[in-house]
Every structure is written in C-alpha cells, then in structure tokens.
C-alpha cells in the first residue's frame, strides 16, 4: 500500500490561510496606531511609552513661572511620526505668552477669548519631536491623555532634565 505524502498536509493550506488572515487583520487593526514616547535627550533613554491612535489629542499642562497660573497646550497626533500643536490656553498674560495673533513664517495664529481663557489657535505648527526642559520648582509639567491617564514628568525625570516627546510607528526598524 502506497501512502500519499499529500495526506499529511491535507489541512495545512487551511492553517496557512488562517494565519495569513490573522496577520492581515492585526496589521489592519494596528495601522492607525503609534507609540507616544518621552525620552531623555542626552542619554536617549525612553522614560515613557504609550500606544496611541493617530488623530488623538493630548494636553501638556503646566504652571507658568511668572503668573503662577495654569497653561494648557493641546497637541494632535497627526500621523505616526508627526505631532501638531493645536491650541494653547491660559487665563492671564505672562512672559512669553502671546497677547494676540502672531505672524510666523509658516502660519498666522488665531487668537480668541473664550470660556475665561485666552486661546491661541495653530494650523500649521508641526513637530517631529517636542523638546522640553522639565520644570524644577513651579511648572509641574503633566501630560494628560484623552483616556484619562496622566504622566507627571517629574515622576519619570529629574527637574531640569532635557526631554523630548514624539510619536513613532508601532513597528519600525529604527526606534
């Protein structure tokens, strides 16, 4: 009696098809996600990593060193490698805070007063990385995400540390 080699692989093509389907499904499900990371600038050490969906808006909150009032900067994850600053809000003028619309090389900002805040609106303020010196005394920089999670930068870096936050693809050959 002659055994057929093919009988051993009778269901193999179904398994291969199923695995291929699962891989395509996972790739499709994750194609719109990236990693949000905070890294120490000089050492390159990643201090924080969070998967985020492209299009998500998050806020950098801090206390202004002169006015001692909160400032809110909203950023949007434009794509897997680009952040854009969307809006800045504050309730009193202070050093380095705009007092009206600003004309820059790439854009003119909007400026409105609404809900008790001065709001600076940006249309073309894009960043690959946002550099930040972590406040030592007053600022208490905190990242607030739409899912309710928060990252107080002093919990992952020392006051005065030079950090950067940015997004990168979930799967990339160069981190």
mmCIF file with all atom_site columns, C-alpha atoms in Angstrom:
data_model
loop_
_atom_site.group_PDB
_atom_site.id
_atom_site.type_symbol
_atom_site.label_atom_id
_atom_site.label_alt_id
_atom_site.label_comp_id
_atom_site.label_asym_id
_atom_site.label_entity_id
_atom_site.label_seq_id
_atom_site.pdbx_PDB_ins_code
_atom_site.Cartn_x
_atom_site.Cartn_y
_atom_site.Cartn_z
_atom_site.occupancy
_atom_site.B_iso_or_equiv
_atom_site.pdbx_formal_charge
_atom_site.auth_seq_id
_atom_site.auth_comp_id
_atom_site.auth_asym_id
_atom_site.auth_atom_id
_atom_site.pdbx_PDB_model_num
ATOM 1   C CA . UNK A 1 1   ? 0.000   0.000  0.000  1.00 0.00 ? 1   UNK A CA 1
ATOM 2   C CA . UNK A 1 2   ? 1.381   3.327  -1.048 1.00 0.00 ? 2   UNK A CA 1
ATOM 3   C CA . UNK A 1 3   ? 0.893   6.310  1.283  1.00 0.00 ? 3   UNK A CA 1
ATOM 4   C CA . UNK A 1 4   ? 0.460   9.701  -0.213 1.00 0.00 ? 4   UNK A CA 1
ATOM 5   C CA . UNK A 1 5   ? 2.686   12.448 1.130  1.00 0.00 ? 5   UNK A CA 1
ATOM 6   C CA . UNK A 1 6   ? -0.116  14.886 0.379  1.00 0.00 ? 6   UNK A CA 1
ATOM 7   C CA . UNK A 1 7   ? -2.392  13.364 3.006  1.00 0.00 ? 7   UNK A CA 1
ATOM 8   C CA . UNK A 1 8   ? -0.091  14.656 5.741  1.00 0.00 ? 8   UNK A CA 1
ATOM 9   C CA . UNK A 1 9   ? -0.682  18.204 4.556  1.00 0.00 ? 9   UNK A CA 1
ATOM 10  C CA . UNK A 1 10  ? -4.406  17.920 3.850  1.00 0.00 ? 10  UNK A CA 1
ATOM 11  C CA . UNK A 1 11  ? -5.371  20.700 6.272  1.00 0.00 ? 11  UNK A CA 1
ATOM 12  C CA . UNK A 1 12  ? -2.102  22.625 6.054  1.00 0.00 ? 12  UNK A CA 1
ATOM 13  C CA . UNK A 1 13  ? -3.338  25.074 3.454  1.00 0.00 ? 13  UNK A CA 1
ATOM 14  C CA . UNK A 1 14  ? -6.261  25.979 5.743  1.00 0.00 ? 14  UNK A CA 1
ATOM 15  C CA . UNK A 1 15  ? -3.856  26.677 8.607  1.00 0.00 ? 15  UNK A CA 1
ATOM 16  C CA . UNK A 1 16  ? -1.639  28.805 6.360  1.00 0.00 ? 16  UNK A CA 1
ATOM 17  C CA . UNK A 1 17  ? -4.682  30.708 5.066  1.00 0.00 ? 17  UNK A CA 1
ATOM 18  C CA . UNK A 1 18  ? -5.945  31.256 8.633  1.00 0.00 ? 18  UNK A CA 1
ATOM 19  C CA . UNK A 1 19  ? -2.547  32.518 9.859  1.00 0.00 ? 19  UNK A CA 1
ATOM 20  C CA . UNK A 1 20  ? -2.277  34.838 6.872  1.00 0.00 ? 20  UNK A CA 1
ATOM 21  C CA . UNK A 1 21  ? -5.783  36.161 7.580  1.00 0.00 ? 21  UNK A CA 1
ATOM 22  C CA . UNK A 1 22  ? -4.895  36.766 11.259 1.00 0.00 ? 22  UNK A CA 1
ATOM 23  C CA . UNK A 1 23  ? -1.704  38.635 10.287 1.00 0.00 ? 23  UNK A CA 1
ATOM 24  C CA . UNK A 1 24  ? -3.568  40.843 7.801  1.00 0.00 ? 24  UNK A CA 1
ATOM 25  C CA . UNK A 1 25  ? -6.318  41.522 10.359 1.00 0.00 ? 25  UNK A CA 1
ATOM 26  C CA . UNK A 1 26  ? -3.801  42.511 13.056 1.00 0.00 ? 26  UNK A CA 1
ATOM 27  C CA . UNK A 1 27  ? -1.877  44.738 10.634 1.00 0.00 ? 27  UNK A CA 1
ATOM 28  C CA . UNK A 1 28  ? -5.123  46.449 9.594  1.00 0.00 ? 28  UNK A CA 1
ATOM 29  C CA . UNK A 1 29  ? -6.276  46.874 13.199 1.00 0.00 ? 29  UNK A CA 1
ATOM 30  C CA . UNK A 1 30  ? -2.954  48.461 14.204 1.00 0.00 ? 30  UNK A CA 1
ATOM 31  C CA . UNK A 1 31  ? -2.261  50.543 11.091 1.00 0.00 ? 31  UNK A CA 1
ATOM 32  C CA . UNK A 1 32  ? -3.718  53.631 12.719 1.00 0.00 ? 32  UNK A CA 1
ATOM 33  C CA . UNK A 1 33  ? -1.682  53.380 15.936 1.00 0.00 ? 33  UNK A CA 1
ATOM 34  C CA . UNK A 1 34  ? 1.721   54.646 17.014 1.00 0.00 ? 34  UNK A CA 1
ATOM 35  C CA . UNK A 1 35  ? 3.832   54.798 20.153 1.00 0.00 ? 35  UNK A CA 1
ATOM 36  C CA . UNK A 1 36  ? 3.917   58.079 22.062 1.00 0.00 ? 36  UNK A CA 1
ATOM 37  C CA . UNK A 1 37  ? 7.290   58.284 23.809 1.00 0.00 ? 37  UNK A CA 1
ATOM 38  C CA . UNK A 1 38  ? 9.108   60.582 26.192 1.00 0.00 ? 38  UNK A CA 1
ATOM 39  C CA . UNK A 1 39  ? 12.869  60.226 26.113 1.00 0.00 ? 39  UNK A CA 1
ATOM 40  C CA . UNK A 1 40  ? 15.780  61.818 27.909 1.00 0.00 ? 40  UNK A CA 1
ATOM 41  C CA . UNK A 1 41  ? 17.530  63.873 25.246 1.00 0.00 ? 41  UNK A CA 1
ATOM 42  C CA . UNK A 1 42  ? 21.176  63.226 26.068 1.00 0.00 ? 42  UNK A CA 1
ATOM 43  C CA . UNK A 1 43  ? 21.110  59.549 27.076 1.00 0.00 ? 43  UNK A CA 1
ATOM 44  C CA . UNK A 1 44  ? 18.339  58.549 24.674 1.00 0.00 ? 44  UNK A CA 1
ATOM 45  C CA . UNK A 1 45  ? 16.659  56.552 27.445 1.00 0.00 ? 45  UNK A CA 1
ATOM 46  C CA . UNK A 1 46  ? 12.931  56.101 26.831 1.00 0.00 ? 46  UNK A CA 1
ATOM 47  C CA . UNK A 1 47  ? 11.219  57.229 30.041 1.00 0.00 ? 47  UNK A CA 1
ATOM 48  C CA . UNK A 1 48  ? 7.628   56.561 28.977 1.00 0.00 ? 48  UNK A CA 1
ATOM 49  C CA . UNK A 1 49  ? 5.880   54.728 26.142 1.00 0.00 ? 49  UNK A CA 1
ATOM 50  C CA . UNK A 1 50  ? 2.171   54.514 25.365 1.00 0.00 ? 50  UNK A CA 1
ATOM 51  C CA . UNK A 1 51  ? 0.318   53.191 22.316 1.00 0.00 ? 51  UNK A CA 1
ATOM 52  C CA . UNK A 1 52  ? -1.897  55.929 20.874 1.00 0.00 ? 52  UNK A CA 1
ATOM 53  C CA . UNK A 1 53  ? -4.266  56.258 17.951 1.00 0.00 ? 53  UNK A CA 1
ATOM 54  C CA . UNK A 1 54  ? -3.425  58.639 15.126 1.00 0.00 ? 54  UNK A CA 1
ATOM 55  C CA . UNK A 1 55  ? -5.754  61.639 15.423 1.00 0.00 ? 55  UNK A CA 1
ATOM 56  C CA . UNK A 1 56  ? -5.739  61.611 19.232 1.00 0.00 ? 56  UNK A CA 1
ATOM 57  C CA . UNK A 1 57  ? -5.368  64.934 21.043 1.00 0.00 ? 57  UNK A CA 1
ATOM 58  C CA . UNK A 1 58  ? -3.493  65.174 24.351 1.00 0.00 ? 58  UNK A CA 1
ATOM 59  C CA . UNK A 1 59  ? -2.622  68.098 26.608 1.00 0.00 ? 59  UNK A CA 1
ATOM 60  C CA . UNK A 1 60  ? 0.595   69.337 28.169 1.00 0.00 ? 60  UNK A CA 1
ATOM 61  C CA . UNK A 1 61  ? -0.390  71.115 31.395 1.00 0.00 ? 61  UNK A CA 1
ATOM 62  C CA . UNK A 1 62  ? 1.981   73.279 33.395 1.00 0.00 ? 62  UNK A CA 1
ATOM 63  C CA . UNK A 1 63  ? 2.040   76.276 35.709 1.00 0.00 ? 63  UNK A CA 1
ATOM 64  C CA . UNK A 1 64  ? 3.526   79.466 34.241 1.00 0.00 ? 64  UNK A CA 1
ATOM 65  C CA . UNK A 1 65  ? 6.607   80.520 36.195 1.00 0.00 ? 65  UNK A CA 1
ATOM 66  C CA . UNK A 1 66  ? 5.646   84.217 36.373 1.00 0.00 ? 66  UNK A CA 1
ATOM 67  C CA . UNK A 1 67  ? 1.842   84.290 36.564 1.00 0.00 ? 67  UNK A CA 1
ATOM 68  C CA . UNK A 1 68  ? 1.648   81.064 38.614 1.00 0.00 ? 68  UNK A CA 1
ATOM 69  C CA . UNK A 1 69  ? -1.448  80.212 36.547 1.00 0.00 ? 69  UNK A CA 1
ATOM 70  C CA . UNK A 1 70  ? -2.070  77.032 34.538 1.00 0.00 ? 70  UNK A CA 1
ATOM 71  C CA . UNK A 1 71  ? -1.242  76.861 30.830 1.00 0.00 ? 71  UNK A CA 1
ATOM 72  C CA . UNK A 1 72  ? -2.644  74.137 28.579 1.00 0.00 ? 72  UNK A CA 1
ATOM 73  C CA . UNK A 1 73  ? -1.079  73.153 25.266 1.00 0.00 ? 73  UNK A CA 1
ATOM 74  C CA . UNK A 1 74  ? -3.097  70.745 23.112 1.00 0.00 ? 74  UNK A CA 1
ATOM 75  C CA . UNK A 1 75  ? -1.248  68.526 20.649 1.00 0.00 ? 75  UNK A CA 1
ATOM 76  C CA . UNK A 1 76  ? -2.658  66.220 17.995 1.00 0.00 ? 76  UNK A CA 1
ATOM 77  C CA . UNK A 1 77  ? -1.030  63.047 16.739 1.00 0.00 ? 77  UNK A CA 1
ATOM 78  C CA . UNK A 1 78  ? -1.092  63.883 13.015 1.00 0.00 ? 78  UNK A CA 1
ATOM 79  C CA . UNK A 1 79  ? 0.464   60.654 11.817 1.00 0.00 ? 79  UNK A CA 1
ATOM 80  C CA . UNK A 1 80  ? 2.887   58.025 13.060 1.00 0.00 ? 80  UNK A CA 1
ATOM 81  C CA . UNK A 1 81  ? 5.811   60.464 13.144 1.00 0.00 ? 81  UNK A CA 1
ATOM 82  C CA . UNK A 1 82  ? 4.319   63.974 13.431 1.00 0.00 ? 82  UNK A CA 1
ATOM 83  C CA . UNK A 1 83  ? 2.738   65.929 16.291 1.00 0.00 ? 83  UNK A CA 1
ATOM 84  C CA . UNK A 1 84  ? 0.981   69.223 15.733 1.00 0.00 ? 84  UNK A CA 1
ATOM 85  C CA . UNK A 1 85  ? 0.279   71.894 18.300 1.00 0.00 ? 85  UNK A CA 1
ATOM 86  C CA . UNK A 1 86  ? -3.411  72.733 18.010 1.00 0.00 ? 86  UNK A CA 1
ATOM 87  C CA . UNK A 1 87  ? -4.131  75.211 20.794 1.00 0.00 ? 87  UNK A CA 1
ATOM 88  C CA . UNK A 1 88  ? -2.687  76.965 23.834 1.00 0.00 ? 88  UNK A CA 1
ATOM 89  C CA . UNK A 1 89  ? -4.963  78.222 26.642 1.00 0.00 ? 89  UNK A CA 1
ATOM 90  C CA . UNK A 1 90  ? -4.224  80.451 29.624 1.00 0.00 ? 90  UNK A CA 1
ATOM 91  C CA . UNK A 1 91  ? -6.205  82.862 31.762 1.00 0.00 ? 91  UNK A CA 1
ATOM 92  C CA . UNK A 1 92  ? -3.667  85.648 32.313 1.00 0.00 ? 92  UNK A CA 1
ATOM 93  C CA . UNK A 1 93  ? -0.856  87.187 30.298 1.00 0.00 ? 93  UNK A CA 1
ATOM 94  C CA . UNK A 1 94  ? 2.724   86.478 31.268 1.00 0.00 ? 94  UNK A CA 1
ATOM 95  C CA . UNK A 1 95  ? 6.240   86.369 29.881 1.00 0.00 ? 95  UNK A CA 1
ATOM 96  C CA . UNK A 1 96  ? 6.407   84.570 26.503 1.00 0.00 ? 96  UNK A CA 1
ATOM 97  C CA . UNK A 1 97  ? 2.634   84.118 26.282 1.00 0.00 ? 97  UNK A CA 1
ATOM 98  C CA . UNK A 1 98  ? 1.085   85.664 23.153 1.00 0.00 ? 98  UNK A CA 1
ATOM 99  C CA . UNK A 1 99  ? -1.150  88.722 23.604 1.00 0.00 ? 99  UNK A CA 1
ATOM 100 C CA . UNK A 1 100 ? -2.735  88.441 20.163 1.00 0.00 ? 100 UNK A CA 1
ATOM 101 C CA . UNK A 1 101 ? -2.375  86.709 16.801 1.00 0.00 ? 101 UNK A CA 1
ATOM 102 C CA . UNK A 1 102 ? 1.207   86.092 15.706 1.00 0.00 ? 102 UNK A CA 1
ATOM 103 C CA . UNK A 1 103 ? 2.518   86.001 12.148 1.00 0.00 ? 103 UNK A CA 1
ATOM 104 C CA . UNK A 1 104 ? 5.236   83.439 11.630 1.00 0.00 ? 104 UNK A CA 1
ATOM 105 C CA . UNK A 1 105 ? 6.950   82.077 8.530  1.00 0.00 ? 105 UNK A CA 1
ATOM 106 C CA . UNK A 1 106 ? 4.538   79.163 8.121  1.00 0.00 ? 106 UNK A CA 1
ATOM 107 C CA . UNK A 1 107 ? 1.348   80.476 9.692  1.00 0.00 ? 107 UNK A CA 1
ATOM 108 C CA . UNK A 1 108 ? -0.585  83.218 11.381 1.00 0.00 ? 108 UNK A CA 1
ATOM 109 C CA . UNK A 1 109 ? -2.107  82.062 14.636 1.00 0.00 ? 109 UNK A CA 1
ATOM 110 C CA . UNK A 1 110 ? -5.681  82.658 15.628 1.00 0.00 ? 110 UNK A CA 1
ATOM 111 C CA . UNK A 1 111 ? -6.381  84.374 18.930 1.00 0.00 ? 111 UNK A CA 1
ATOM 112 C CA . UNK A 1 112 ? -9.719  84.348 20.719 1.00 0.00 ? 112 UNK A CA 1
ATOM 113 C CA . UNK A 1 113 ? -11.070 84.889 24.215 1.00 0.00 ? 113 UNK A CA 1
ATOM 114 C CA . UNK A 1 114 ? -13.495 82.138 25.159 1.00 0.00 ? 114 UNK A CA 1
ATOM 115 C CA . UNK A 1 115 ? -14.718 80.425 28.335 1.00 0.00 ? 115 UNK A CA 1
ATOM 116 C CA . UNK A 1 116 ? -12.487 82.623 30.507 1.00 0.00 ? 116 UNK A CA 1
ATOM 117 C CA . UNK A 1 117 ? -9.311  81.750 28.570 1.00 0.00 ? 117 UNK A CA 1
ATOM 118 C CA . UNK A 1 118 ? -7.108  83.388 26.001 1.00 0.00 ? 118 UNK A CA 1
ATOM 119 C CA . UNK A 1 119 ? -6.781  80.804 23.240 1.00 0.00 ? 119 UNK A CA 1
ATOM 120 C CA . UNK A 1 120 ? -4.053  80.703 20.635 1.00 0.00 ? 120 UNK A CA 1
ATOM 121 C CA . UNK A 1 121 ? -5.083  78.540 17.676 1.00 0.00 ? 121 UNK A CA 1
ATOM 122 C CA . UNK A 1 122 ? -2.447  76.936 15.458 1.00 0.00 ? 122 UNK A CA 1
ATOM 123 C CA . UNK A 1 123 ? -2.992  75.500 11.997 1.00 0.00 ? 123 UNK A CA 1
ATOM 124 C CA . UNK A 1 124 ? 0.473   74.517 10.845 1.00 0.00 ? 124 UNK A CA 1
ATOM 125 C CA . UNK A 1 125 ? 2.653   74.049 13.937 1.00 0.00 ? 125 UNK A CA 1
ATOM 126 C CA . UNK A 1 126 ? 4.118   70.579 13.312 1.00 0.00 ? 126 UNK A CA 1
ATOM 127 C CA . UNK A 1 127 ? 6.897   68.769 15.163 1.00 0.00 ? 127 UNK A CA 1
ATOM 128 C CA . UNK A 1 128 ? 8.813   65.550 14.756 1.00 0.00 ? 128 UNK A CA 1
ATOM 129 C CA . UNK A 1 129 ? 9.872   65.995 18.410 1.00 0.00 ? 129 UNK A CA 1
ATOM 130 C CA . UNK A 1 130 ? 8.856   68.493 21.075 1.00 0.00 ? 130 UNK A CA 1
ATOM 131 C CA . UNK A 1 131 ? 11.829  69.464 23.289 1.00 0.00 ? 131 UNK A CA 1
ATOM 132 C CA . UNK A 1 132 ? 11.117  70.367 26.892 1.00 0.00 ? 132 UNK A CA 1
ATOM 133 C CA . UNK A 1 133 ? 13.123  71.270 29.977 1.00 0.00 ? 133 UNK A CA 1
ATOM 134 C CA . UNK A 1 134 ? 11.284  69.654 32.913 1.00 0.00 ? 134 UNK A CA 1
ATOM 135 C CA . UNK A 1 135 ? 10.324  72.317 35.449 1.00 0.00 ? 135 UNK A CA 1
ATOM 136 C CA . UNK A 1 136 ? 12.155  72.160 38.759 1.00 0.00 ? 136 UNK A CA 1
ATOM 137 C CA . UNK A 1 137 ? 10.102  74.416 41.004 1.00 0.00 ? 137 UNK A CA 1
ATOM 138 C CA . UNK A 1 138 ? 6.805   75.720 39.636 1.00 0.00 ? 138 UNK A CA 1
ATOM 139 C CA . UNK A 1 139 ? 5.895   74.211 36.260 1.00 0.00 ? 139 UNK A CA 1
ATOM 140 C CA . UNK A 1 140 ? 4.960   70.631 37.235 1.00 0.00 ? 140 UNK A CA 1
ATOM 141 C CA . UNK A 1 141 ? 4.653   69.565 33.563 1.00 0.00 ? 141 UNK A CA 1
ATOM 142 C CA . UNK A 1 142 ? 1.981   66.893 33.151 1.00 0.00 ? 142 UNK A CA 1
ATOM 143 C CA . UNK A 1 143 ? 0.806   65.101 30.010 1.00 0.00 ? 143 UNK A CA 1
ATOM 144 C CA . UNK A 1 144 ? -2.924  64.352 30.048 1.00 0.00 ? 144 UNK A CA 1
ATOM 145 C CA . UNK A 1 145 ? -4.368  61.852 27.578 1.00 0.00 ? 145 UNK A CA 1
ATOM 146 C CA . UNK A 1 146 ? -7.986  61.546 26.445 1.00 0.00 ? 146 UNK A CA 1
ATOM 147 C CA . UNK A 1 147 ? -8.301  58.123 28.107 1.00 0.00 ? 147 UNK A CA 1
ATOM 148 C CA . UNK A 1 148 ? -7.834  59.901 31.455 1.00 0.00 ? 148 UNK A CA 1
ATOM 149 C CA . UNK A 1 149 ? -4.270  58.739 32.043 1.00 0.00 ? 149 UNK A CA 1
ATOM 150 C CA . UNK A 1 150 ? -1.680  61.286 33.150 1.00 0.00 ? 150 UNK A CA 1
ATOM 151 C CA . UNK A 1 151 ? 2.098   61.414 33.193 1.00 0.00 ? 151 UNK A CA 1
ATOM 152 C CA . UNK A 1 152 ? 3.706   63.876 35.580 1.00 0.00 ? 152 UNK A CA 1
ATOM 153 C CA . UNK A 1 153 ? 7.142   64.407 34.044 1.00 0.00 ? 153 UNK A CA 1
ATOM 154 C CA . UNK A 1 154 ? 8.765   64.797 37.466 1.00 0.00 ? 154 UNK A CA 1
ATOM 155 C CA . UNK A 1 155 ? 7.745   61.171 38.103 1.00 0.00 ? 155 UNK A CA 1
ATOM 156 C CA . UNK A 1 156 ? 9.987   59.930 35.267 1.00 0.00 ? 156 UNK A CA 1
ATOM 157 C CA . UNK A 1 157 ? 12.679  62.641 35.020 1.00 0.00 ? 157 UNK A CA 1
ATOM 158 C CA . UNK A 1 158 ? 14.511  64.970 37.362 1.00 0.00 ? 158 UNK A CA 1
ATOM 159 C CA . UNK A 1 159 ? 13.691  68.665 37.476 1.00 0.00 ? 159 UNK A CA 1
ATOM 160 C CA . UNK A 1 160 ? 15.824  70.433 34.887 1.00 0.00 ? 160 UNK A CA 1
ATOM 161 C CA . UNK A 1 161 ? 16.163  67.340 32.681 1.00 0.00 ? 161 UNK A CA 1
ATOM 162 C CA . UNK A 1 162 ? 16.006  67.911 28.923 1.00 0.00 ? 162 UNK A CA 1
ATOM 163 C CA . UNK A 1 163 ? 13.399  65.560 27.457 1.00 0.00 ? 163 UNK A CA 1
ATOM 164 C CA . UNK A 1 164 ? 11.609  65.171 24.142 1.00 0.00 ? 164 UNK A CA 1
ATOM 165 C CA . UNK A 1 165 ? 8.209   63.761 23.381 1.00 0.00 ? 165 UNK A CA 1
ATOM 166 C CA . UNK A 1 166 ? 7.295   62.372 19.997 1.00 0.00 ? 166 UNK A CA 1
ATOM 167 C CA . UNK A 1 167 ? 5.437   59.587 18.191 1.00 0.00 ? 167 UNK A CA 1
ATOM 168 C CA . UNK A 1 168 ? 6.827   56.711 16.190 1.00 0.00 ? 168 UNK A CA 1
ATOM 169 C CA . UNK A 1 169 ? 5.289   53.750 14.353 1.00 0.00 ? 169 UNK A CA 1
ATOM 170 C CA . UNK A 1 170 ? 4.394   50.691 16.435 1.00 0.00 ? 170 UNK A CA 1
ATOM 171 C CA . UNK A 1 171 ? 6.588   48.614 14.172 1.00 0.00 ? 171 UNK A CA 1
ATOM 172 C CA . UNK A 1 172 ? 9.765   50.261 12.979 1.00 0.00 ? 172 UNK A CA 1
ATOM 173 C CA . UNK A 1 173 ? 13.286  49.111 12.280 1.00 0.00 ? 173 UNK A CA 1
ATOM 174 C CA . UNK A 1 174 ? 14.791  52.265 13.754 1.00 0.00 ? 174 UNK A CA 1
ATOM 175 C CA . UNK A 1 175 ? 13.400  53.096 17.188 1.00 0.00 ? 175 UNK A CA 1
#
